[in-house]
Structure formats: structure tokens, C-alpha cells
mmCIF file of C-alpha atoms in Angstrom:
data_model
loop_
_atom_site.group_PDB
_atom_site.id
_atom_site.type_symbol
_atom_site.label_atom_id
_atom_site.label_comp_id
_atom_site.label_asym_id
_atom_site.label_seq_id
_atom_site.Cartn_x
_atom_site.Cartn_y
_atom_site.Cartn_z
ATOM 1 C CA MET A 147 0.442 -0.264 -0.187
ATOM 2 C CA MET A 148 1.382 3.208 -1.055
ATOM 3 C CA LYS A 149 1.922 5.753 1.658
ATOM 4 C CA LEU A 150 -0.153 9.149 1.519
ATOM 5 C CA SER A 151 2.997 11.390 1.760
ATOM 6 C CA ARG A 152 4.473 10.078 -0.755
ATOM 7 C CA TYR A 153 1.357 10.524 -2.758
ATOM 8 C CA ARG A 154 1.437 12.902 -6.034
ATOM 9 C CA PRO A 155 -0.941 14.554 -8.219
ATOM 10 C CA GLY A 156 -2.248 12.505 -11.213
ATOM 11 C CA PRO A 157 -4.541 11.859 -14.110
ATOM 12 C CA GLY A 158 -6.963 12.089 -11.366
ATOM 13 C CA MET A 159 -7.258 15.649 -10.788
ATOM 14 C CA MET A 160 -7.617 15.583 -14.075
ATOM 15 C CA VAL A 161 -11.082 14.187 -13.988
ATOM 16 C CA SER A 162 -11.715 16.038 -11.200
ATOM 17 C CA ALA A 163 -11.512 19.519 -12.292
ATOM 18 C CA ALA A 164 -13.011 18.000 -16.231
ATOM 19 C CA PHE A 165 -16.771 17.711 -13.543
ATOM 20 C CA ILE A 166 -16.589 21.393 -12.575
ATOM 21 C CA GLY A 167 -17.872 23.008 -15.046
ATOM 22 C CA PRO A 168 -20.871 24.752 -15.713
ATOM 23 C CA GLY A 169 -22.605 21.714 -14.875
ATOM 24 C CA THR A 170 -22.402 21.442 -11.880
ATOM 25 C CA VAL A 171 -22.146 25.177 -11.148
ATOM 26 C CA THR A 172 -24.759 25.559 -12.740
ATOM 27 C CA ALA A 173 -26.904 22.686 -11.416
ATOM 28 C CA CYS A 174 -25.479 22.565 -7.707
ATOM 29 C CA THR A 175 -26.615 26.529 -7.378
ATOM 30 C CA LEU A 176 -29.898 25.044 -8.265
ATOM 31 C CA ALA A 177 -30.523 23.027 -6.221
ATOM 32 C CA GLY A 178 -29.472 25.143 -3.115
ATOM 33 C CA ALA A 179 -31.673 28.167 -4.644
ATOM 34 C CA ASN A 180 -34.402 25.948 -4.748
ATOM 35 C CA PHE A 181 -34.265 23.147 -1.987
ATOM 36 C CA GLY A 182 -31.916 24.199 0.572
ATOM 37 C CA PHE A 183 -29.486 21.325 1.909
ATOM 38 C CA ALA A 184 -31.755 18.564 0.881
ATOM 39 C CA LEU A 185 -29.618 17.417 -1.743
ATOM 40 C CA LEU A 186 -26.162 17.578 0.010
ATOM 41 C CA TRP A 187 -26.763 13.255 0.131
ATOM 42 C CA ALA A 188 -26.585 13.502 -3.800
ATOM 43 C CA LEU A 189 -23.456 14.524 -4.146
ATOM 44 C CA VAL A 190 -22.512 11.823 -1.349
ATOM 45 C CA PHE A 191 -23.866 8.841 -3.495
ATOM 46 C CA ALA A 192 -22.838 10.823 -6.903
ATOM 47 C CA THR A 193 -18.821 11.281 -4.643
ATOM 48 C CA ILE A 194 -18.435 7.863 -3.906
ATOM 49 C CA THR A 195 -20.186 6.386 -6.441
ATOM 50 C CA THR A 196 -17.417 7.799 -8.821
ATOM 51 C CA ILE A 197 -14.501 6.739 -7.369
ATOM 52 C CA ILE A 198 -15.760 3.339 -7.326
ATOM 53 C CA LEU A 199 -16.613 2.939 -11.200
ATOM 54 C CA GLN A 200 -13.448 5.317 -12.217
ATOM 55 C CA SER A 201 -11.218 2.409 -9.524
ATOM 56 C CA PHE A 202 -13.859 0.008 -12.386
ATOM 57 C CA ALA A 203 -11.554 1.855 -15.221
ATOM 58 C CA ILE A 204 -8.400 2.154 -13.770
ATOM 59 C CA ARG A 205 -7.649 -0.999 -12.793
ATOM 60 C CA ILE A 206 -9.137 -2.493 -16.365
ATOM 61 C CA ALA A 207 -6.224 -0.370 -18.373
ATOM 62 C CA LEU A 208 -3.846 -0.619 -16.232
ATOM 63 C CA VAL A 209 -3.908 -4.354 -16.380
ATOM 64 C CA THR A 210 -4.719 -4.567 -20.124
ATOM 65 C CA GLN A 211 -3.949 -1.896 -21.399
ATOM 66 C CA LEU A 212 -6.373 -1.052 -23.886
ATOM 67 C CA GLY A 213 -8.812 1.509 -23.923
ATOM 68 C CA LEU A 214 -11.638 0.924 -22.463
ATOM 69 C CA ALA A 215 -14.161 0.882 -24.873
ATOM 70 C CA GLU A 216 -11.944 -1.820 -26.746
ATOM 71 C CA ALA A 217 -11.630 -4.508 -23.886
ATOM 72 C CA MET A 218 -15.984 -4.131 -23.985
ATOM 73 C CA LEU A 219 -16.014 -4.989 -26.504
ATOM 74 C CA GLN A 220 -13.040 -8.362 -26.059
ATOM 75 C CA SER A 221 -15.571 -9.639 -23.703
ATOM 76 C CA VAL A 222 -17.862 -10.076 -26.360
ATOM 77 C CA ALA A 223 -17.792 -13.120 -28.316
ATOM 78 C CA SER A 224 -20.007 -13.200 -31.140
ATOM 79 C CA PRO A 225 -19.816 -11.067 -33.811
ATOM 80 C CA VAL A 226 -23.269 -9.786 -33.857
ATOM 81 C CA VAL A 227 -23.661 -9.431 -30.083
ATOM 82 C CA ARG A 228 -19.950 -7.267 -30.180
ATOM 83 C CA ALA A 229 -21.209 -4.621 -33.507
ATOM 84 C CA LEU A 230 -24.387 -3.701 -31.427
ATOM 85 C CA ALA A 231 -22.467 -3.204 -28.362
ATOM 86 C CA ALA A 232 -20.519 -1.362 -29.913
ATOM 87 C CA LEU A 233 -23.386 0.661 -31.899
ATOM 88 C CA LEU A 234 -25.041 0.886 -28.168
ATOM 89 C CA LEU A 235 -21.241 2.632 -27.357
ATOM 90 C CA ILE A 236 -21.312 4.570 -29.706
ATOM 91 C CA SER A 237 -25.111 6.761 -29.755
ATOM 92 C CA ALA A 238 -25.163 6.390 -26.488
ATOM 93 C CA LEU A 239 -22.123 8.181 -25.532
ATOM 94 C CA VAL A 240 -22.125 10.348 -29.243
ATOM 95 C CA LEU A 241 -26.210 11.389 -27.590
ATOM 96 C CA GLY A 242 -24.706 12.130 -23.747
ATOM 97 C CA ASN A 243 -21.314 14.042 -25.091
ATOM 98 C CA ALA A 244 -23.523 16.439 -27.331
ATOM 99 C CA ALA A 245 -25.662 16.692 -24.861
ATOM 100 C CA TYR A 246 -23.139 17.726 -22.951
ATOM 101 C CA GLU A 247 -21.298 20.054 -25.555
ATOM 102 C CA ALA A 248 -24.162 21.829 -25.334
ATOM 103 C CA GLY A 249 -24.159 22.449 -21.593
ATOM 104 C CA ASN A 250 -20.189 23.270 -22.194
ATOM 105 C CA MET A 251 -20.741 26.159 -24.115
ATOM 106 C CA SER A 252 -23.801 27.922 -23.153
ATOM 107 C CA GLY A 253 -22.252 27.513 -19.709
ATOM 108 C CA ALA A 254 -18.750 29.411 -21.988
ATOM 109 C CA ALA A 255 -21.375 31.936 -22.951
ATOM 110 C CA LEU A 256 -22.697 32.761 -19.555
ATOM 111 C CA GLY A 257 -19.490 33.236 -18.362
ATOM 112 C CA LEU A 258 -19.051 35.599 -20.476
ATOM 113 C CA GLU A 259 -22.076 37.473 -19.968
ATOM 114 C CA ALA A 260 -21.852 37.525 -15.773
ATOM 115 C CA ILE A 261 -18.820 39.524 -17.025
ATOM 116 C CA ASN A 262 -20.804 41.617 -19.619
ATOM 117 C CA GLY A 263 -23.044 42.377 -16.273
ATOM 118 C CA GLY A 264 -25.883 41.096 -18.918
ATOM 119 C CA PRO A 265 -27.730 39.117 -21.776
ATOM 120 C CA LEU A 266 -24.172 40.471 -24.506
ATOM 121 C CA ALA A 267 -25.717 43.059 -27.379
ATOM 122 C CA PHE A 268 -24.884 40.719 -30.242
ATOM 123 C CA GLY A 269 -26.255 37.571 -28.930
ATOM 124 C CA ILE A 270 -24.236 34.579 -27.606
ATOM 125 C CA ALA A 271 -24.574 32.477 -30.855
ATOM 126 C CA PRO A 272 -20.909 33.864 -31.879
ATOM 127 C CA ILE A 273 -19.997 32.984 -29.301
ATOM 128 C CA ILE A 274 -21.002 29.021 -29.316
ATOM 129 C CA ILE A 275 -19.656 29.159 -33.359
ATOM 130 C CA THR A 276 -16.317 30.591 -31.900
ATOM 131 C CA ILE A 277 -15.739 27.949 -28.753
ATOM 132 C CA ALA A 278 -16.655 25.018 -31.455
ATOM 133 C CA LEU A 279 -14.037 26.650 -34.054
ATOM 134 C CA PHE A 280 -11.444 27.226 -31.231
ATOM 135 C CA ALA A 281 -12.498 23.338 -30.007
ATOM 136 C CA SER A 282 -12.450 21.220 -33.196
ATOM 137 C CA ALA A 283 -9.174 23.026 -34.925
ATOM 138 C CA MET A 284 -7.904 22.343 -31.664
ATOM 139 C CA LEU A 285 -8.341 18.256 -31.839
ATOM 140 C CA ILE A 286 -7.775 18.088 -35.965
ATOM 141 C CA PHE A 287 -4.370 20.172 -35.160
ATOM 142 C CA SER A 288 -2.569 20.304 -32.040
ATOM 143 C CA LYS A 289 -3.315 20.443 -28.820
ATOM 144 C CA PRO A 290 -1.443 23.625 -26.826
ATOM 145 C CA LYS A 291 -0.707 21.706 -23.299
ATOM 146 C CA TRP A 292 -0.393 25.059 -22.477
ATOM 147 C CA ILE A 293 -3.200 26.280 -22.642
ATOM 148 C CA GLU A 294 -5.497 23.279 -21.037
ATOM 149 C CA ASN A 295 -3.486 23.318 -17.696
ATOM 150 C CA VAL A 296 -4.063 27.917 -17.926
ATOM 151 C CA LEU A 297 -8.339 26.839 -18.361
ATOM 152 C CA ILE A 298 -8.239 24.284 -16.062
ATOM 153 C CA LEU A 299 -6.228 26.519 -13.126
ATOM 154 C CA LEU A 300 -9.055 29.035 -13.622
ATOM 155 C CA VAL A 301 -12.113 26.308 -13.022
ATOM 156 C CA LEU A 302 -9.496 25.571 -9.438
ATOM 157 C CA LEU A 303 -9.062 29.226 -9.307
ATOM 158 C CA MET A 304 -13.084 29.344 -9.332
ATOM 159 C CA SER A 305 -13.977 26.540 -6.764
ATOM 160 C CA VAL A 306 -10.596 27.770 -4.204
ATOM 161 C CA ALA A 307 -13.473 30.901 -4.070
ATOM 162 C CA PHE A 308 -16.900 29.012 -3.482
ATOM 163 C CA LEU A 309 -14.320 26.747 -0.923
ATOM 164 C CA LEU A 310 -13.444 30.295 0.790
ATOM 165 C CA THR A 311 -17.455 32.108 0.559
ATOM 166 C CA PHE A 312 -19.165 28.819 2.890
ATOM 167 C CA LEU A 313 -16.286 29.299 4.914
ATOM 168 C CA LEU A 314 -17.129 32.989 5.437
ATOM 169 C CA ILE A 315 -20.803 32.070 4.957
ATOM 170 C CA ARG A 316 -21.330 30.075 8.277
ATOM 171 C CA PRO A 317 -24.286 28.195 6.999
ATOM 172 C CA ASP A 318 -26.544 26.597 9.830
ATOM 173 C CA LEU A 319 -24.552 23.600 10.919
ATOM 174 C CA GLY A 320 -27.448 21.765 12.099
ATOM 175 C CA ALA A 321 -29.700 22.212 8.570
ATOM 176 C CA LEU A 322 -26.930 21.867 6.192
ATOM 177 C CA LEU A 323 -25.762 17.697 8.642
ATOM 178 C CA GLN A 324 -29.941 16.567 7.288
ATOM 179 C CA GLY A 325 -29.442 18.032 4.376
ATOM 180 C CA PHE A 326 -26.716 14.018 4.522
ATOM 181 C CA VAL A 327 -30.081 12.160 4.550
ATOM 182 C CA PRO A 328 -31.186 11.223 1.198
ATOM 183 C CA SER A 329 -35.076 12.218 0.761
ATOM 184 C CA ILE A 330 -36.179 13.872 -2.257
ATOM 185 C CA PRO A 331 -38.189 16.591 -1.149
ATOM 186 C CA ASP A 332 -41.810 18.360 -3.775
ATOM 187 C CA GLY A 333 -40.072 19.066 -7.489
ATOM 188 C CA GLY A 334 -36.456 17.840 -6.611
ATOM 189 C CA LEU A 335 -35.816 14.410 -8.426
ATOM 190 C CA MET A 336 -34.788 16.000 -11.373
ATOM 191 C CA THR A 337 -32.258 17.741 -9.827
ATOM 192 C CA ALA A 338 -31.342 15.056 -7.399
ATOM 193 C CA ILE A 339 -30.741 13.032 -11.211
ATOM 194 C CA ALA A 340 -29.395 16.338 -12.535
ATOM 195 C CA LEU A 341 -26.079 16.309 -9.008
ATOM 196 C CA ILE A 342 -26.405 12.508 -10.284
ATOM 197 C CA GLY A 343 -25.103 13.671 -13.756
ATOM 198 C CA THR A 344 -23.033 16.224 -13.064
ATOM 199 C CA THR A 345 -20.587 14.223 -11.116
ATOM 200 C CA ILE A 346 -20.629 11.027 -12.594
ATOM 201 C CA VAL A 347 -19.510 11.709 -16.409
ATOM 202 C CA PRO A 348 -19.487 8.419 -18.886
ATOM 203 C CA TYR A 349 -16.957 9.768 -21.082
ATOM 204 C CA ASN A 350 -14.510 10.763 -17.758
ATOM 205 C CA LEU A 351 -14.548 7.041 -17.157
ATOM 206 C CA PHE A 352 -12.573 6.610 -20.436
ATOM 207 C CA LEU A 353 -10.150 9.577 -20.793
ATOM 208 C CA HIS A 354 -9.523 8.337 -16.917
ATOM 209 C CA ALA A 355 -8.463 4.156 -18.525
ATOM 210 C CA ALA A 356 -6.807 6.208 -21.218
ATOM 211 C CA SER A 357 -4.116 8.618 -19.233
ATOM 212 C CA VAL A 358 -3.462 6.069 -16.378
ATOM 213 C CA ARG A 359 -1.812 3.753 -19.198
ATOM 214 C CA GLU A 360 0.502 7.061 -19.754
ATOM 215 C CA ARG A 361 1.844 6.918 -16.650
ATOM 216 C CA TRP A 362 0.986 4.135 -14.880
ATOM 217 C CA ASP A 363 1.422 0.242 -14.533
ATOM 218 C CA ALA A 364 -0.998 -2.844 -12.715
ATOM 219 C CA GLU A 365 1.831 -2.662 -10.769
ATOM 220 C CA GLN A 366 1.098 0.978 -9.281
ATOM 221 C CA LEU A 367 -2.372 -0.077 -10.041
ATOM 222 C CA PRO A 368 -2.175 0.682 -5.792
ATOM 223 C CA GLU A 369 -0.725 4.741 -6.803
ATOM 224 C CA ALA A 370 -3.348 5.120 -9.306
ATOM 225 C CA GLN A 371 -5.866 4.390 -7.537
ATOM 226 C CA LEU A 372 -4.751 6.443 -3.954
ATOM 227 C CA ASP A 373 -4.845 9.691 -6.736
ATOM 228 C CA ASN A 374 -8.978 8.821 -7.690
ATOM 229 C CA THR A 375 -9.263 8.718 -4.435
ATOM 230 C CA ILE A 376 -8.280 11.936 -3.525
ATOM 231 C CA SER A 377 -8.761 13.549 -6.105
ATOM 232 C CA ILE A 378 -12.039 13.232 -6.686
ATOM 233 C CA GLY A 379 -13.146 12.699 -3.042
ATOM 234 C CA ILE A 380 -12.381 17.228 -4.021
ATOM 235 C CA GLY A 381 -14.056 17.495 -6.441
ATOM 236 C CA GLY A 382 -16.681 15.989 -4.796
ATOM 237 C CA LEU A 383 -16.746 18.112 -1.540
ATOM 238 C CA VAL A 384 -15.559 21.903 -3.521
ATOM 239 C CA SER A 385 -19.792 20.050 -5.091
ATOM 240 C CA MET A 386 -20.966 19.944 -2.033
ATOM 241 C CA THR A 387 -19.563 24.012 -1.339
ATOM 242 C CA ILE A 388 -21.082 25.576 -3.902
ATOM 243 C CA LEU A 389 -25.147 23.693 -2.966
ATOM 244 C CA ALA A 390 -24.325 24.798 0.251
ATOM 245 C CA THR A 391 -22.985 28.456 -0.353
ATOM 246 C CA ALA A 392 -25.949 28.877 -2.825
ATOM 247 C CA ALA A 393 -28.408 27.416 -0.237
ATOM 248 C CA ALA A 394 -26.863 29.711 2.634
ATOM 249 C CA SER A 395 -27.972 33.030 0.533
ATOM 250 C CA LEU A 396 -29.988 31.844 -1.592
ATOM 251 C CA PHE A 397 -32.712 29.630 -0.452
ATOM 252 C CA GLY A 398 -35.914 30.910 0.743
ATOM 253 C CA SER A 399 -34.677 34.269 -1.624
ATOM 254 C CA GLY A 400 -37.386 33.799 -4.322
ATOM 255 C CA LYS A 401 -34.877 34.853 -5.977
ATOM 256 C CA THR A 402 -35.133 33.154 -10.225
ATOM 257 C CA ILE A 403 -32.216 31.751 -11.136
ATOM 258 C CA GLU A 404 -31.871 32.894 -15.078
ATOM 259 C CA ASN A 405 -27.864 33.611 -16.017
ATOM 260 C CA ALA A 406 -24.490 33.312 -14.468
ATOM 261 C CA VAL A 407 -25.469 37.278 -12.121
ATOM 262 C CA ASP A 408 -27.712 35.719 -10.159
ATOM 263 C CA MET A 409 -25.757 32.702 -9.664
ATOM 264 C CA ALA A 410 -22.999 34.804 -8.565
ATOM 265 C CA GLN A 411 -24.938 36.496 -5.677
ATOM 266 C CA GLN A 412 -23.441 33.430 -3.418
ATOM 267 C CA LEU A 413 -20.557 34.760 -3.864
ATOM 268 C CA THR A 414 -20.782 38.282 -2.614
ATOM 269 C CA PRO A 415 -19.799 37.569 0.258
ATOM 270 C CA LEU A 416 -15.724 37.408 -0.461
ATOM 271 C CA PHE A 417 -16.209 38.553 -3.806
ATOM 272 C CA GLY A 418 -18.195 41.590 -3.404
ATOM 273 C CA SER A 419 -19.004 44.675 -6.785
ATOM 274 C CA MET A 420 -16.057 41.136 -8.427
ATOM 275 C CA ALA A 421 -18.066 37.802 -7.753
ATOM 276 C CA THR A 422 -20.078 38.582 -11.371
ATOM 277 C CA PHE A 423 -16.199 38.297 -12.752
ATOM 278 C CA THR A 424 -14.876 35.872 -10.776
ATOM 279 C CA LEU A 425 -17.567 33.523 -11.381
ATOM 280 C CA GLY A 426 -17.928 33.422 -14.892
ATOM 281 C CA ALA A 427 -14.367 33.854 -15.499
ATOM 282 C CA GLY A 428 -13.853 30.500 -13.927
ATOM 283 C CA LEU A 429 -17.848 29.739 -15.802
ATOM 284 C CA PHE A 430 -16.303 31.021 -18.747
ATOM 285 C CA ALA A 431 -12.865 28.332 -18.992
ATOM 286 C CA ALA A 432 -14.211 25.281 -17.508
ATOM 287 C CA GLY A 433 -17.295 25.529 -20.146
ATOM 288 C CA LEU A 434 -14.223 25.993 -22.685
ATOM 289 C CA THR A 435 -11.795 22.816 -20.963
ATOM 290 C CA SER A 436 -14.656 20.705 -21.154
ATOM 291 C CA ALA A 437 -15.727 21.270 -24.673
ATOM 292 C CA ILE A 438 -12.455 20.258 -25.568
ATOM 293 C CA THR A 439 -12.389 17.143 -23.417
ATOM 294 C CA ALA A 440 -15.867 15.599 -24.754
ATOM 295 C CA PRO A 441 -15.504 15.817 -28.088
ATOM 296 C CA LEU A 442 -11.593 14.310 -26.942
ATOM 297 C CA ALA A 443 -13.196 11.485 -25.246
ATOM 298 C CA THR A 444 -15.798 10.750 -27.721
ATOM 299 C CA GLY A 445 -12.577 10.428 -30.570
ATOM 300 C CA TYR A 446 -11.026 8.228 -28.498
ATOM 301 C CA ILE A 447 -13.865 6.228 -28.800
ATOM 302 C CA VAL A 448 -14.537 5.871 -31.940
ATOM 303 C CA GLN A 449 -11.164 4.942 -32.543
ATOM 304 C CA GLU A 450 -10.344 2.470 -30.001
ATOM 305 C CA ILE A 451 -13.586 0.602 -32.051
ATOM 306 C CA PHE A 452 -12.806 1.178 -35.779
ATOM 307 C CA LYS A 453 -9.080 0.102 -34.231
ATOM 308 C CA SER A 454 -7.359 2.672 -36.307
ATOM 309 C CA ALA A 455 -3.806 3.712 -34.484
ATOM 310 C CA ASN A 456 -2.265 4.777 -37.417
ATOM 311 C CA SER A 457 -5.233 6.404 -38.784
ATOM 312 C CA ARG A 458 -6.354 9.763 -36.614
ATOM 313 C CA ARG A 459 -9.597 10.265 -39.033
ATOM 314 C CA PRO A 460 -12.141 8.168 -36.936
ATOM 315 C CA PHE A 461 -10.754 9.901 -34.180
ATOM 316 C CA GLN A 462 -11.618 13.095 -35.462
ATOM 317 C CA ILE A 463 -15.135 11.822 -37.644
ATOM 318 C CA GLY A 464 -15.578 11.239 -34.002
ATOM 319 C CA ALA A 465 -14.927 14.046 -31.866
ATOM 320 C CA LEU A 466 -16.286 16.487 -34.618
ATOM 321 C CA ILE A 467 -19.863 14.652 -35.236
ATOM 322 C CA VAL A 468 -20.408 15.880 -30.372
ATOM 323 C CA ILE A 469 -18.271 19.036 -32.067
ATOM 324 C CA ALA A 470 -21.226 19.993 -34.296
ATOM 325 C CA SER A 471 -24.171 18.214 -32.468
ATOM 326 C CA GLY A 472 -23.307 20.196 -29.337
ATOM 327 C CA THR A 473 -23.005 23.550 -31.158
ATOM 328 C CA PHE A 474 -26.743 23.112 -32.837
ATOM 329 C CA ALA A 475 -28.702 22.243 -29.955
ATOM 330 C CA ALA A 476 -26.575 25.032 -29.148
ATOM 331 C CA LEU A 477 -28.134 27.724 -30.553
ATOM 332 C CA LEU A 478 -31.391 26.494 -31.418
ATOM 333 C CA GLY A 479 -32.490 29.217 -28.479
ATOM 334 C CA TYR A 480 -32.968 27.405 -25.200
ATOM 335 C CA ARG A 481 -31.924 28.996 -21.884
ATOM 336 C CA PRO A 482 -28.542 28.497 -21.320
ATOM 337 C CA VAL A 483 -29.069 27.647 -17.995
ATOM 338 C CA GLU A 484 -31.804 24.907 -18.804
ATOM 339 C CA LEU A 485 -29.770 23.575 -21.108
ATOM 340 C CA ILE A 486 -27.117 22.636 -18.521
ATOM 341 C CA PHE A 487 -29.478 21.919 -16.559
ATOM 342 C CA VAL A 488 -31.497 18.933 -19.162
ATOM 343 C CA ALA A 489 -27.431 18.499 -19.995
ATOM 344 C CA GLN A 490 -26.753 16.630 -16.919
ATOM 345 C CA ILE A 491 -29.961 14.547 -16.537
ATOM 346 C CA ALA A 492 -29.054 13.033 -19.660
ATOM 347 C CA ASN A 493 -26.666 12.265 -17.542
ATOM 348 C CA GLY A 494 -27.906 10.838 -14.671
ATOM 349 C CA LEU A 495 -29.903 8.710 -17.247
ATOM 350 C CA LEU A 496 -26.730 7.528 -19.874
ATOM 351 C CA LEU A 497 -24.826 6.007 -16.272
ATOM 352 C CA PRO A 498 -27.299 2.813 -16.249
ATOM 353 C CA ILE A 499 -25.877 2.255 -19.631
ATOM 354 C CA ILE A 500 -21.918 2.806 -19.261
ATOM 355 C CA ALA A 501 -22.478 0.981 -15.944
ATOM 356 C CA ILE A 502 -23.453 -2.404 -16.709
ATOM 357 C CA PHE A 503 -20.779 -2.336 -19.862
ATOM 358 C CA LEU A 504 -18.355 -1.587 -16.676
ATOM 359 C CA LEU A 505 -19.205 -3.682 -13.592
ATOM 360 C CA ARG A 506 -19.432 -6.377 -16.839
ATOM 361 C CA LEU A 507 -16.352 -5.875 -17.779
ATOM 362 C CA ALA A 508 -15.036 -5.879 -14.658
ATOM 363 C CA ASN A 509 -15.924 -9.341 -13.891
ATOM 364 C CA ASN A 510 -14.062 -10.878 -16.240
ATOM 365 C CA ARG A 511 -11.748 -13.016 -15.493
ATOM 366 C CA LYS A 512 -10.362 -13.771 -18.569
ATOM 367 C CA LEU A 513 -9.443 -10.080 -19.130
ATOM 368 C CA LEU A 514 -8.272 -9.100 -15.708
ATOM 369 C CA GLY A 515 -7.147 -12.879 -14.494
ATOM 370 C CA GLN A 516 -6.470 -12.048 -10.425
ATOM 371 C CA TYR A 517 -7.552 -7.940 -10.779
ATOM 372 C CA ALA A 518 -11.381 -9.486 -11.468
ATOM 373 C CA ASN A 519 -14.021 -8.214 -8.990
ATOM 374 C CA GLY A 520 -14.309 -9.394 -5.551
ATOM 375 C CA LEU A 521 -17.673 -9.605 -4.340
ATOM 376 C CA LYS A 522 -17.117 -6.527 -2.418
ATOM 377 C CA ALA A 523 -16.776 -4.579 -5.476
ATOM 378 C CA ASN A 524 -19.562 -6.683 -6.590
ATOM 379 C CA ILE A 525 -21.770 -4.821 -3.814
ATOM 380 C CA LEU A 526 -21.437 -1.515 -4.190
ATOM 381 C CA GLY A 527 -20.846 -2.104 -7.889
ATOM 382 C CA ALA A 528 -24.862 -3.672 -8.239
ATOM 383 C CA ALA A 529 -26.111 -0.973 -4.831
ATOM 384 C CA ILE A 530 -24.646 1.356 -7.206
ATOM 385 C CA LEU A 531 -26.349 0.793 -11.373
ATOM 386 C CA LEU A 532 -29.740 -0.191 -8.807
ATOM 387 C CA ILE A 533 -30.027 3.228 -7.972
ATOM 388 C CA THR A 534 -29.305 5.017 -10.325
ATOM 389 C CA THR A 535 -31.808 2.635 -12.480
ATOM 390 C CA ALA A 536 -34.927 3.319 -10.148
ATOM 391 C CA LEU A 537 -33.733 7.735 -10.500
ATOM 392 C CA GLY A 538 -33.557 6.727 -14.119
ATOM 393 C CA PHE A 539 -36.763 4.739 -15.185
ATOM 394 C CA ARG A 540 -38.455 6.616 -11.782
ATOM 395 C CA LEU A 541 -37.709 10.467 -14.118
ATOM 396 C CA ILE A 542 -39.462 7.941 -17.299
ATOM 397 C CA ALA A 543 -42.528 7.344 -14.585
ATOM 398 C CA ARG A 544 -43.517 10.643 -13.894
ATOM 399 C CA ALA A 545 -42.483 12.451 -16.977
ATOM 400 C CA LEU A 546 -45.476 9.347 -18.589
ATOM 401 C CA GLY A 547 -47.948 10.775 -15.949
ATOM 402 C CA PHE A 548 -47.408 6.373 -13.874
ATOM 403 C CA TRP A 549 -45.493 8.148 -10.711
ATOM 404 C CA PRO A 550 -47.580 11.689 -9.089
#
């Protein structure tokens, strides 16, 4: 077992920074503003679930030295079933990532509106198109590491701002602790699923699996798992402080959250008049970073499925489809806050599909040998699958009028 004193941040921190994006800020702010501390438990569940699922992906990648999509398909013996599984995987992830991409682009535009102090005179369409072109150029021609690092740094600085604001506001401890008791308030089901969807981002499983192979091997699995637990744990803590800060400063105020200027009110105790600029810069950075990583993950998945190590064409096609679909959805005219929220719900509904694939693969002893799931891991995986599936079915049932 690796000593904590020897820990060095690894790919897990990138995953953590990736899910603290526009969707997290929006979903957590809406949850706190509309339901107070009541849905904190959903973030605890989502954080623990993310750590467990990412640990499965890490173990599979390091032991097999395969990409997650490639490993999933290799575990299927029948060519027909394999083709159907590939089609389902591509469809589910492209659809989910397209929704996520629309939310990322809208989030970046939302950030610029906050910096501007209100709606942009020329609208958000030119911003969304510019972001789409920038992301396309980065993925087709290059991916400068220093730009990505600067953007992630801005997101982390925004996270520090929420942590400091949380300490400054000093929310009611009793009400906060009560939020860790699982319950769904009236009208809170979609928000609970959105909180889960904004934390457990399916494409992060594939990105994490690809990145750990470049740094570690199977013998260093404990180090990779420690990095996963610490990094995702920190990200979950930040999400909880965003919700708690919104609950303490916005819940019961009657304020409708329609844009980033409204969301920035929770930062006022720390930054005063600079609150909107601080949140706006963070949202823009988060949106731009995620607008690159979502299609990047899809490109990797398509390339793994078609096994084109010597050609970037499948990668580029997969990435560009997500960018084009996300751009189209972002330009439909919906309010950015609504679009980001819907993207998180789509992610929450996609999760059970990915969890089934992942749990099945983690139990494949032919691929993993002694590293295959044990009883404890299977109990945790089955519990995650049951809970997320139940939440998804309940949401669908309510939408169809079968659930009050």
C-alpha cells in the first residue's frame, strides 16, 4: 500500500477538474437555491459512485493495457452482439456528449454574460460558433498542453472561491447535516438526477482509462487508485460547498436563477462587486475546457472501436460529430441555464447503461485474472446500478404520468 506522504497528483485531478464545470456550478446552485441543503446526500452518493466506477476503469486499463471501449468489445464473443454493443456504446456516448457539449458551450457563453454584467449585445450565437471552431481546430491540428493547464487552473481558482465563501457565510450546521439524510423533496427528483449526472460524467471513465496507461502499469495500481480517491474526493467536496453556499445565500429568497449574474450572488460575501466577474471567468474557463474534453473522449472511443491506431480519421469524425451536434443544440434558443441542466439529466440517465458495461467487464476473469471484481466490489457495483436505474425509471415514469 502506498504511503500518503508519497502521493503526487495524477490523472485523477484532471478528471476532478473536468466535472467541476458549468454543469456542476449550475446544477449545484439550482439545487441549493431551490431545495436548500436537502439534496446534499445526492452529491455524497455521486462522489462515492464516481470513485468506485473510476476505480473499475483504472483497474481494467492498467491490467489489460487496453482502452476502455476496446476492452468492453473484446469481452463480447459474438460478432453480431459485438457490433450491436459498439453501436449502442457509440450512440449513447455521442448523444450524451452532444448534450454535454451544448451545456459546455452555453456555460462558456453564460460566463461571458456575467463578465459583461448582463446579456451580450450581439447574443450568444457568435460565442458558441467561435468556441466550436476553436475546439475543432484544437482537436484536428493540435492540443497545446499549456492552454489546457491555464484553463483548468482558472476552474480550480473558482473552486477555491466557493470554498472560502462557504467558510465566510457559515451556514447553519444543523440544517447542513440534515441534508446528508437521503430524501427527495417535492419537485426535487430531476435535480437529484442532475447532481448525479454532473458528477459521474461517463466520458471521464474513458479519458481516465486512457490517461492512466500513459503513467502507470498494473504494479502501480495502488498509486493510481489513491490518486483517484483523493482527486475525486476533493472534487466532490467542492461540489458540496457550491450547493451549501447557494443554500445559505439564495434558498428562500424567492430569486429565480436565470443567468450567471443571478448565480454570482452567492459569491458576493467574498468578492463584493467582483463576484460576477469571478464566477463569469470561472464558468468561461470551465466551459471552454470541457468543450474540448467531451469531443476528445468521443474521438478516442470511436478510434478504439474501429481500431485505427495509425489513422486519426475516426478520431476526428467522432470528435467533430459531437462538436457539431452540441453547437446545433446550443443554438436552438433555450436559456443556457436550462440547457446545462438538461445535459446533466441526460448524463444521469446514461449512467446505468455505462455502469452495466463496466460492471460486466470488471468481472471478466479471462481479461483481468486475479484483478477481477471480488464480492465487495460487486456488491457496491450492483447497489450503484440499482439506485441509478431506479432513479432513471422514476424520472421516466413521472414524465409519462405514471408516478405522482
